[in-house]
Tab-separated table of C-alpha atoms and ligand atoms in Angstrom:
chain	number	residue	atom	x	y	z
A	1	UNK	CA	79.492	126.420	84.578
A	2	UNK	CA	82.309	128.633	86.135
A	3	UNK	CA	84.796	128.100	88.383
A	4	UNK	CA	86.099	130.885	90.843
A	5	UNK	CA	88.191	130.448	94.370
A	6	UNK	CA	88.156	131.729	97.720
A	7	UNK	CA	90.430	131.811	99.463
A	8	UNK	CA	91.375	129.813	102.703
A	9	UNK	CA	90.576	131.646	106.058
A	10	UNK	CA	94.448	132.107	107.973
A	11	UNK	CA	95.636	128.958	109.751
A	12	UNK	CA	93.004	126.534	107.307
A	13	UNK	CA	93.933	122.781	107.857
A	14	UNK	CA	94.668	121.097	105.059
A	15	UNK	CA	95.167	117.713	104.956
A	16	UNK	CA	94.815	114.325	104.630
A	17	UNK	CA	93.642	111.237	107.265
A	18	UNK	CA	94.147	107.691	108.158
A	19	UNK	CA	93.480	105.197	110.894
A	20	UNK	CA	96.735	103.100	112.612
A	21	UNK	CA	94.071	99.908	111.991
A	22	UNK	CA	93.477	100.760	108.411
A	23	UNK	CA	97.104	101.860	107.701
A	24	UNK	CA	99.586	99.992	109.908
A	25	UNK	CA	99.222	95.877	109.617
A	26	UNK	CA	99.727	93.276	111.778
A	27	UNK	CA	97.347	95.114	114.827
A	28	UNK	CA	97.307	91.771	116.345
A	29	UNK	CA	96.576	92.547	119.888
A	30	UNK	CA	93.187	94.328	118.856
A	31	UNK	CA	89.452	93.213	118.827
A	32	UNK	CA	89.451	93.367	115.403
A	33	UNK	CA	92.374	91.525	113.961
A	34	UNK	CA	90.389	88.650	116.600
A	35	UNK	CA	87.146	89.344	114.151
A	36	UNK	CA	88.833	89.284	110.785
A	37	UNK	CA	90.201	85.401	111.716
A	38	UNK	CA	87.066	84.243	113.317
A	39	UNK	CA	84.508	82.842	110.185
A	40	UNK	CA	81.742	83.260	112.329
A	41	UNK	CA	81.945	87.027	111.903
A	42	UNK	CA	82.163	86.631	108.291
A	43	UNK	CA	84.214	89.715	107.037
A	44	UNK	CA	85.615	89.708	103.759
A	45	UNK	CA	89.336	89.521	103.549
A	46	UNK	CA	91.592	90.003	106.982
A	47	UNK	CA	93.994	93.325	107.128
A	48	UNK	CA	97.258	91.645	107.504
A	49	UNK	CA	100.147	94.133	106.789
A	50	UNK	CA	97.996	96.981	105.421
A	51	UNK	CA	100.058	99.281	104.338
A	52	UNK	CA	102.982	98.294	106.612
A	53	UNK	CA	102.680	102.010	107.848
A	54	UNK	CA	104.209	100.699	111.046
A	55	UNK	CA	107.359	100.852	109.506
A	56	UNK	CA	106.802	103.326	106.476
A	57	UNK	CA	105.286	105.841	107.917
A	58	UNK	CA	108.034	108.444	107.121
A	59	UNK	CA	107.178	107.495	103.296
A	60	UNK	CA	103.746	108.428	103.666
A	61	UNK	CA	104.878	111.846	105.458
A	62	UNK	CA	107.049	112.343	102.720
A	63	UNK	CA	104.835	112.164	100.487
A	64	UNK	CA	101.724	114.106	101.965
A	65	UNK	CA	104.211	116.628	102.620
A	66	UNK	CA	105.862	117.133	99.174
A	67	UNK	CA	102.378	116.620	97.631
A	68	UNK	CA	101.918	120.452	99.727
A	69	UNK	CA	99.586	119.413	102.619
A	70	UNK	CA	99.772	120.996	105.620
A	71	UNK	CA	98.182	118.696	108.211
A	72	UNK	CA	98.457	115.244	108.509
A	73	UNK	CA	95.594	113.137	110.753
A	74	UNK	CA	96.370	109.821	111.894
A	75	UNK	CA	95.383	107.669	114.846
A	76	UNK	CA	97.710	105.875	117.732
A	77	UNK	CA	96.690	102.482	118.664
A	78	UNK	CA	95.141	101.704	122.089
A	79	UNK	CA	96.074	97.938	122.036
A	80	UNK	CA	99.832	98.465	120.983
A	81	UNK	CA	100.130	101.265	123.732
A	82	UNK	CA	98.186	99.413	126.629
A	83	UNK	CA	98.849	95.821	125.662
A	84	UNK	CA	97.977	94.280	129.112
A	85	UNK	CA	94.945	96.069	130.905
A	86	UNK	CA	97.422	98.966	132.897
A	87	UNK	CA	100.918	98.543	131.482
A	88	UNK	CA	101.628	100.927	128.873
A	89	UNK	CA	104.395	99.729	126.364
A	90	UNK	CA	107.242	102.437	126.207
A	91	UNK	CA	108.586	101.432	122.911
A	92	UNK	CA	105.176	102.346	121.597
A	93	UNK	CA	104.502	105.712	123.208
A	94	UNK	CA	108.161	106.865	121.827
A	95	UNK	CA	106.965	104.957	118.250
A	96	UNK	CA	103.955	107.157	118.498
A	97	UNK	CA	106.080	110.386	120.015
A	98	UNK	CA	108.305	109.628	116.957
A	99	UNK	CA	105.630	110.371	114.136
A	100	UNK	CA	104.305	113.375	115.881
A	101	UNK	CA	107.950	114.923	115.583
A	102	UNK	CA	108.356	113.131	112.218
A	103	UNK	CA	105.016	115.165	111.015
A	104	UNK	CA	106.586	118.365	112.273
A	105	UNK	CA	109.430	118.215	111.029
A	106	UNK	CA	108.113	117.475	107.623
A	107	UNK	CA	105.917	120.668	108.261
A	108	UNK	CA	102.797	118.655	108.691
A	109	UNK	CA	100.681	119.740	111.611
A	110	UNK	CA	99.820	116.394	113.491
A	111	UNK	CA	96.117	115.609	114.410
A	112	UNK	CA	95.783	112.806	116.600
A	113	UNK	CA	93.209	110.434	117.020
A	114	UNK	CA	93.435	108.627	120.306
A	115	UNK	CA	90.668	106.055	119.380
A	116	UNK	CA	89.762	105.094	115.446
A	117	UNK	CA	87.065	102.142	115.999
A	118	UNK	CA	89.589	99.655	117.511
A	119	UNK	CA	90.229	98.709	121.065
A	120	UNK	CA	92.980	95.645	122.763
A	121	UNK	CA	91.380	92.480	123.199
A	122	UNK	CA	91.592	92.715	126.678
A	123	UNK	CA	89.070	95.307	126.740
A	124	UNK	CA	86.963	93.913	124.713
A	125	UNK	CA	87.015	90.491	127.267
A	126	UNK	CA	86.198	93.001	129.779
A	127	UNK	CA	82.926	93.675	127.780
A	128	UNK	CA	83.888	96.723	125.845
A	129	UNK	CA	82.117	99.851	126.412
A	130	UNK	CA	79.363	99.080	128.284
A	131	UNK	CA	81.462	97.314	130.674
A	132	UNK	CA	81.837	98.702	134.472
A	133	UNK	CA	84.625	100.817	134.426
A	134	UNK	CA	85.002	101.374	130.741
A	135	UNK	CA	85.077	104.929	131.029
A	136	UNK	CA	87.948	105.038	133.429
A	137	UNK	CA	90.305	102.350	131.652
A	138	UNK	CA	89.389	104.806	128.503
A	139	UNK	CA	90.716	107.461	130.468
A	140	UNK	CA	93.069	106.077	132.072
A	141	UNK	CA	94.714	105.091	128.766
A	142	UNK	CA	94.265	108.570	127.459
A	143	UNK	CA	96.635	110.096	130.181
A	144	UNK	CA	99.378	107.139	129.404
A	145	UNK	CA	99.296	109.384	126.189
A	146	UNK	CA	100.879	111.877	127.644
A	147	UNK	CA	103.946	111.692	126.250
A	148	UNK	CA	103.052	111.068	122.817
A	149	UNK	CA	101.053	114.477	122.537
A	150	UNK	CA	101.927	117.025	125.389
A	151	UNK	CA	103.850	119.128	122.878
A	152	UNK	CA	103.603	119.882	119.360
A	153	UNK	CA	100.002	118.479	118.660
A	154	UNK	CA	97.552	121.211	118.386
A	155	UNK	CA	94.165	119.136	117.733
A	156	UNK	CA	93.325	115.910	118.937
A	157	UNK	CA	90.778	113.898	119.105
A	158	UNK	CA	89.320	111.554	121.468
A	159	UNK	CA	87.196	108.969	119.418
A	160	UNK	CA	86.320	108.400	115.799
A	161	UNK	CA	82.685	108.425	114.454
A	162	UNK	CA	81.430	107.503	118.241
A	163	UNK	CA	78.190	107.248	115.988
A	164	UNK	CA	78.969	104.670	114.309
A	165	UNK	CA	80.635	102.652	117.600
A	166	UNK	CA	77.191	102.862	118.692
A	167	UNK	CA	75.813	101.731	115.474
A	168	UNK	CA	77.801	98.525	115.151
A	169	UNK	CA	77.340	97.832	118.721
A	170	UNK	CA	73.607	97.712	117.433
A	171	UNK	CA	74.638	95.938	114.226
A	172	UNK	CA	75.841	93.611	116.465
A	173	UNK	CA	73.039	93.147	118.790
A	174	UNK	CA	71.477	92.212	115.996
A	175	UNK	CA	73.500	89.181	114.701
A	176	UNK	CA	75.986	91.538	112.263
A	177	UNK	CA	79.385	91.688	112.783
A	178	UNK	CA	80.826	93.764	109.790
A	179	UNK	CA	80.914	97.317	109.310
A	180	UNK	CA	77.397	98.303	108.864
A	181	UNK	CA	76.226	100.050	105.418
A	182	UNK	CA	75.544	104.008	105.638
A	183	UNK	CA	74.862	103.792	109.425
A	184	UNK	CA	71.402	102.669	109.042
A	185	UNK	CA	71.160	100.112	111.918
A	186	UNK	CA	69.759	101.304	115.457
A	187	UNK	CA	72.337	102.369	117.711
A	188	UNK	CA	72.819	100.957	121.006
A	189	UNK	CA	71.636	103.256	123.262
A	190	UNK	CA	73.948	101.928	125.992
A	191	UNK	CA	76.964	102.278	124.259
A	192	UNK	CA	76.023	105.631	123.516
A	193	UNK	CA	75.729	106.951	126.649
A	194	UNK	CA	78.949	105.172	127.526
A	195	UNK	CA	81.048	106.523	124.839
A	196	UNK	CA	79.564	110.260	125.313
A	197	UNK	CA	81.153	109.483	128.827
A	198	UNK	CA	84.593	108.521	128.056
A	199	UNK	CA	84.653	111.143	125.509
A	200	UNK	CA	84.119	113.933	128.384
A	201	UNK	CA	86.493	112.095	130.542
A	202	UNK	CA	88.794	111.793	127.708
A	203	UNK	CA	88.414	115.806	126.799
A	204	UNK	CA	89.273	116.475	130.316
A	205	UNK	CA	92.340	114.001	130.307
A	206	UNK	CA	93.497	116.121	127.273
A	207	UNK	CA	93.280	119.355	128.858
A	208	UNK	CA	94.829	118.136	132.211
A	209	UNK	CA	97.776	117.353	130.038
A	210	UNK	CA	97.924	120.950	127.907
A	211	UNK	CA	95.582	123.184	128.250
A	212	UNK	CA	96.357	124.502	124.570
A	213	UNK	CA	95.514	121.622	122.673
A	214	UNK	CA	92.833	121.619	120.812
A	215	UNK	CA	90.493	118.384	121.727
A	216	UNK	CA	87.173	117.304	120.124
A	217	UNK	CA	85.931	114.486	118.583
A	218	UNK	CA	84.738	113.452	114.650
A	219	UNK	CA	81.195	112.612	113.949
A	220	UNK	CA	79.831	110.444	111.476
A	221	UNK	CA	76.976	112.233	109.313
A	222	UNK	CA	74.882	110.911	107.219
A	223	UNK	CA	73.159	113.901	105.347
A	224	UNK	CA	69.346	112.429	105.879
A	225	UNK	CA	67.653	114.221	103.676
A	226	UNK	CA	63.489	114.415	104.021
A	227	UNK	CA	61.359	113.228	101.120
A	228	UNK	CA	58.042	115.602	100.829
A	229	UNK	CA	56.244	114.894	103.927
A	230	UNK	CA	58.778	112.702	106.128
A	231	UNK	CA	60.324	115.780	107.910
A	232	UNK	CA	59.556	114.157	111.201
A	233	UNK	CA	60.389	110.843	110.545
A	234	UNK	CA	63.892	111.957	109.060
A	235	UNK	CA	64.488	114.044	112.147
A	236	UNK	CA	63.703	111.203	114.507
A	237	UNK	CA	66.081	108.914	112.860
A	238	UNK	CA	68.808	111.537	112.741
A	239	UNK	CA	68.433	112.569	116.151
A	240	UNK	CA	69.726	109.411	117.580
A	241	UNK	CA	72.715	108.409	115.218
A	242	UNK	CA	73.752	111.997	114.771
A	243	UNK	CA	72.417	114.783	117.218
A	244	UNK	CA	73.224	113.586	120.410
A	245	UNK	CA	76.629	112.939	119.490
A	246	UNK	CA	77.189	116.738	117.844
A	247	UNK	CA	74.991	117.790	121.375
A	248	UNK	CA	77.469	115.667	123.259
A	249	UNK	CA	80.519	118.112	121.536
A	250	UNK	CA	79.300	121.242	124.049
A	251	UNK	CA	82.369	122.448	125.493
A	252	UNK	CA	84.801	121.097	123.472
A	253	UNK	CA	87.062	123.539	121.484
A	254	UNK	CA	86.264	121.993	117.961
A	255	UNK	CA	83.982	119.397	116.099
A	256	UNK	CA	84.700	117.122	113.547
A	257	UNK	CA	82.494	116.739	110.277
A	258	UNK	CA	82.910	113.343	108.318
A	259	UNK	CA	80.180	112.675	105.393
A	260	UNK	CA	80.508	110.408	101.674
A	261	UNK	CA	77.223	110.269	100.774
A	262	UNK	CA	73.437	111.333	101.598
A	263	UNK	CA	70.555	108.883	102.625
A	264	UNK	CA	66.769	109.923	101.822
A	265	UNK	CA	64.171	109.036	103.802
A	266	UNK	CA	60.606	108.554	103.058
A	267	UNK	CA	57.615	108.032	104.957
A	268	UNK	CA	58.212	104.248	105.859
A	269	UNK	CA	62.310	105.485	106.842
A	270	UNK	CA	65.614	105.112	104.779
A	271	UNK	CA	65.020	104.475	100.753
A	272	UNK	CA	67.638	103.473	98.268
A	273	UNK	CA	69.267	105.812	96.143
A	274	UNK	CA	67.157	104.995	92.613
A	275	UNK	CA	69.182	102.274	90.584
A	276	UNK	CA	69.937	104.538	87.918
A	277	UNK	CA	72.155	107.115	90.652
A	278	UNK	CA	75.656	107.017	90.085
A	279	UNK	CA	77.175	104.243	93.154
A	280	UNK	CA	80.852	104.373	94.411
A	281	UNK	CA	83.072	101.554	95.154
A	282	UNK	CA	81.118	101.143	98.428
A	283	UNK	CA	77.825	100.969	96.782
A	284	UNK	CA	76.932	104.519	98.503
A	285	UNK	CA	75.334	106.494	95.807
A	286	UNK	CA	78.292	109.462	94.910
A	287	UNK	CA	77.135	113.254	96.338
A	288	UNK	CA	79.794	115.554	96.489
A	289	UNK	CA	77.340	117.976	98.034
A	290	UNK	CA	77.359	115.810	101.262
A	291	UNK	CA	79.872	117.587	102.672
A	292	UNK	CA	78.025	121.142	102.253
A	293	UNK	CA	74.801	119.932	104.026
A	294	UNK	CA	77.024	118.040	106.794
A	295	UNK	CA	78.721	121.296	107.717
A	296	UNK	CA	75.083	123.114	108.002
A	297	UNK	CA	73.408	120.468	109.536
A	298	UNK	CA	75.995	120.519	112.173
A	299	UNK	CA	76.340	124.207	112.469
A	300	UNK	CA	72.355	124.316	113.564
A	301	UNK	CA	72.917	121.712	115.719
A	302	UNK	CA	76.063	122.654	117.898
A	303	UNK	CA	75.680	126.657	117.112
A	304	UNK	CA	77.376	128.998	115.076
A	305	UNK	CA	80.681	129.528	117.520
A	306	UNK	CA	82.272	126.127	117.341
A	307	UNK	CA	84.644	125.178	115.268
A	308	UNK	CA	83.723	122.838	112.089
A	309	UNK	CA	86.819	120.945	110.882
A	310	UNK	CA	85.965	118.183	107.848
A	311	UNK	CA	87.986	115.665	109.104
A	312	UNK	CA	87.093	112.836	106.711
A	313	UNK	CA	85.739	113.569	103.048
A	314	UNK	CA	86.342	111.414	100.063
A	315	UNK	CA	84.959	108.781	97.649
A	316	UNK	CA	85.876	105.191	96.740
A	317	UNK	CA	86.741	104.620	93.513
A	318	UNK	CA	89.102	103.292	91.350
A	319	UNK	CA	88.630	105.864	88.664
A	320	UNK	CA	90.761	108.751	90.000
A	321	UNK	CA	89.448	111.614	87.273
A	322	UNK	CA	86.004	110.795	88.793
A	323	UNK	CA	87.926	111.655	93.005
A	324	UNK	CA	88.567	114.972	91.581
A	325	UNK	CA	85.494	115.796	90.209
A	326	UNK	CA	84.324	114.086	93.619
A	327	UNK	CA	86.934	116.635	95.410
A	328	UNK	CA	85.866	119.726	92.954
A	329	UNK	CA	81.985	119.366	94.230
A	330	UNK	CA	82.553	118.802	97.683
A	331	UNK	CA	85.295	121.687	98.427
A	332	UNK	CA	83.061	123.991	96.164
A	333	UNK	CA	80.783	123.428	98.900
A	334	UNK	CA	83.420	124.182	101.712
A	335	UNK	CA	83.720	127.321	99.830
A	336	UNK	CA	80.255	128.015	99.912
A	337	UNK	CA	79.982	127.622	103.624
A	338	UNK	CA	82.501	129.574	104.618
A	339	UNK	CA	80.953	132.544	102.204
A	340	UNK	CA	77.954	132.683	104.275
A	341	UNK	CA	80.221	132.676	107.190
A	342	UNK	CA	80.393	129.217	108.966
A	343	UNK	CA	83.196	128.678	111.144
A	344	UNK	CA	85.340	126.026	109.307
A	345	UNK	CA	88.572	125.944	110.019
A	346	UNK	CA	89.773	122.851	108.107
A	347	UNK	CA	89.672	120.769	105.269
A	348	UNK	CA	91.357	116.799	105.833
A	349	UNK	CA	90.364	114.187	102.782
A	350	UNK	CA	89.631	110.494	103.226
A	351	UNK	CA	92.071	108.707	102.889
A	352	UNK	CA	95.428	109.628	102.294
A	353	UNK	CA	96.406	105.932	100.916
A	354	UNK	CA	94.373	102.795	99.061
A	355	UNK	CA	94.089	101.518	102.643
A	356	UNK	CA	91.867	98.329	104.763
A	357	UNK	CA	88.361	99.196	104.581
A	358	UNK	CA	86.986	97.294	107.445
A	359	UNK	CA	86.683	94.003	105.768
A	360	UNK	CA	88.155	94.592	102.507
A	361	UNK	CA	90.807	96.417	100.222
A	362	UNK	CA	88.579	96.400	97.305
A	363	UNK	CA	87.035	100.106	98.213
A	364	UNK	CA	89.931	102.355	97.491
A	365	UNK	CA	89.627	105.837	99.143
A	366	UNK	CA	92.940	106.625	98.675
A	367	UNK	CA	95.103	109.483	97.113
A	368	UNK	CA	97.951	107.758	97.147
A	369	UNK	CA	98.313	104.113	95.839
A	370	UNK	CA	100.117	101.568	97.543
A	371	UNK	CA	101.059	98.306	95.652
A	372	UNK	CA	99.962	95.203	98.290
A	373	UNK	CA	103.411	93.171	97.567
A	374	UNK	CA	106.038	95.550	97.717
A	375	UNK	CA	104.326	98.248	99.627
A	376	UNK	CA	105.468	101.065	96.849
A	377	UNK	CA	104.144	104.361	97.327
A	378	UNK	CA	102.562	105.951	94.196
A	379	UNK	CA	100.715	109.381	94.183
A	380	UNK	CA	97.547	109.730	92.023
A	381	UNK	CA	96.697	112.465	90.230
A	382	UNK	CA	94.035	113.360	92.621
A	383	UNK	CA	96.934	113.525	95.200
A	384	UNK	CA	98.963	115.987	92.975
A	385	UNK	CA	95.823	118.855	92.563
A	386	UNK	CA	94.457	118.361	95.812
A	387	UNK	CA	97.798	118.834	97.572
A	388	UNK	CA	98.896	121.566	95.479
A	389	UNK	CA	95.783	123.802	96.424
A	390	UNK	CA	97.507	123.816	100.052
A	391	UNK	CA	100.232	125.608	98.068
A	392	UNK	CA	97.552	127.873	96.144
A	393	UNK	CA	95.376	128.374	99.287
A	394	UNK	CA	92.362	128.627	97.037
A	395	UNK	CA	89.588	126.264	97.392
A	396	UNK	CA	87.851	126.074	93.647
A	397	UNK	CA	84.049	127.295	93.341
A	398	UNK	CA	81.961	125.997	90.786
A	399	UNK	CA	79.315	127.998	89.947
A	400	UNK	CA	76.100	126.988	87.808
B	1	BGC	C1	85.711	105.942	109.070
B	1	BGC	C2	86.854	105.404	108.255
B	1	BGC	C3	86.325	104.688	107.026
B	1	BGC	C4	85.580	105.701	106.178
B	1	BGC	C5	85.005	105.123	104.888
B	1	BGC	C6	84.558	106.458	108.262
B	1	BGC	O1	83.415	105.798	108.688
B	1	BGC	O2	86.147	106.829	110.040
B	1	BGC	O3	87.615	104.574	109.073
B	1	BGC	O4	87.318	104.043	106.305
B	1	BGC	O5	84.544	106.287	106.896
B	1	BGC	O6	84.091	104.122	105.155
């Protein structure tokens, strides 16, 4: 095996990413702080403070910063910002307006993320997505953003893993309120129509309020990968948890790749990884290569012009020797890609800290640790080499 570099293209992201939910505790006005205390929806363990990221995010900017990222991608919370349907709070917006500068200042390039999975209560009474008017109250509540991103904020995006929205709205259809494993349930095809619309009215929202920034949105992928024979069968279950949401991505000015793991499918659909595969903290069976066959896959799909930025990438584990090797594989196929020329302009890891995985704090994603009494800060060793690179700008290359 050796290892060579290449080196990053000019203007690379390179970062790290969180979500307020995941990140910031107490999110108490939001449809799912309601879930985690109702026992009928049977999640794990309830978020509570999180990370108390609220209040320490300047530690975690610190520390991404010094660690030598670049980029920094973290989400702004819908049902602190809009707490009543159509009354934005100002405190909020400046909290919000406050990071972005805080991020610059630090030399961290903000992305923002203007929806990660949660929405206000209120909204959710109003029947969520597929209610009447959804679309507009989405949109609406994207140009009370204004202020938080008009200047300074190159990249944002409009919603999270829309995918997977559509996927748990499925999920939930179906009698399952958690976050569902590997995206395998059926999407709703409602809500998928609905938030393909309030991402377009989002994108133009964006643009009304600078025409420079750059505005796309992050999709979930799954790497299906055919068994001998099931070509078809894997295509026609990708096409509706994955395609049409990379199709829907037309005209923006960038898309967002997010992949962990690979699912095979045979000729009766989705089959296990075989017991003797190596399984992560979330039970997903660990493929570093994901992320080379997520950036192809979405390449065909959208074309070769648009922008491919890996917005999430990373592994659960609590063995952080293991993350690196996890980070070595997966950015020696970032490498790869962008040898035979795909457009990728960026590189952000899941997660930047240990953090609330939907349900529990048992799968740790993170680079940096963070102790759940006293909130303390510490940096793994993963965090050290994969910032540092930023400072090398040389993505390793392992070669068989
Ligand atoms: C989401 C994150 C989540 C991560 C790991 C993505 O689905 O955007 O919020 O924590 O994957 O499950």
């Amino acid at each position: 095996m050796t290892q060579t570099t290449t080196r990053f293209p000019d203007g690379f992201l390179w970062g790290a990413s969180t979500a307020a939910h995941q990140i910031e505790g107490n999110n108490v006005n939001s449809d799912w702080w309601r879930k985690e205390h109702d026992p009928a929806a049977r999640i794990q363990e309830p978020s509570l403070d999180a990370c108390d990221s609220y209040h320490r995010w300047e530690q975690d900017m610190d520390l991404l910063a010094r660690l030598g990222f670049t980029d920094y991608r973290f989400s702004v919370e819908w049902a602190r910002i809009e707490p009543v349907p159509g009354t934005f709070s100002r405190a909020e917006i400046a909290h919000y307006r406050r990071m972005v500068e805080g991020a610059q200042a630090r030399g961290l390039r903000p992305m923002v993320t203007l929806h990660h999975f949660t929405v206000p209560r209120w909204f959710e009474d109003l029947g969520g997505w597929t209610a009447d008017g959804a679309v507009e109250l989405f949109a609406r509540y994207v140009e009370g953003c204004a202020p938080v991103i008009a200047e300074g904020v190159r990249h944002v995006c409009t919603i999270n893993e829309p995918n997977m929205i559509a996927v748990m709205a499925g999920a939930a259809r179906a009698g399952d309120q958690g976050f569902p494993p590997a995206g395998l349930p059926t999407p709703d095809e409602e809500t998928t129509h609905a938030v393909i619309a309030a991402h377009r009215a989002a994108v133009e929202a964006v643009r009304a309020i600078n025409s420079d920034i750059q505005v796309g949105w992050t999709i979930a992928n799954q790497v299906y990968q055919a068994l001998p024979g099931a070509d078809e069968i894997a295509a026609a279950y990708r096409h509706p948890r994955e395609d049409v949401f990379i199709e829907a991505a037309r005209g923006d000015d960038w898309i967002g790749v997010q992949s962990y793991t690979r699912t095979e499918i045979g000729a009766e659909g989705p089959i296990p990884a075989p017991p003797d595969a190596e399984r992560t903290l979330t039970q997903w069976e660990y493929y570093p290569a994901a992320v080379g066959h997520a950036l192809r896959h979405t390449a065909e799909v959208i074309g070769p012009d648009m922008p491919l930025i890996v917005t999430e990438n990373g592994i659960a584990t609590d063995d952080d020797t293991r993350r690196v090797d996890y980070y070595t594989g997966a950015l020696s196929e970032v490498a790869s890609a962008l040898e035979d020329g795909l457009n990728v302009h960026g590189y952000l890891a899941w997660s930047a800290l240990d953090n609330y995985e939907w349900g529990s704090y048992k799968p740790t994603f993170g680079l940096i640790a963070v102790d759940p009494v006293t909130f303390e800060r510490t940096a793994k060793p993963s965090a050290v080499w994969l910032g540092g690179l930023g400072r090398s700008r040389r993505l390793p290359r392992v070669t068989e």
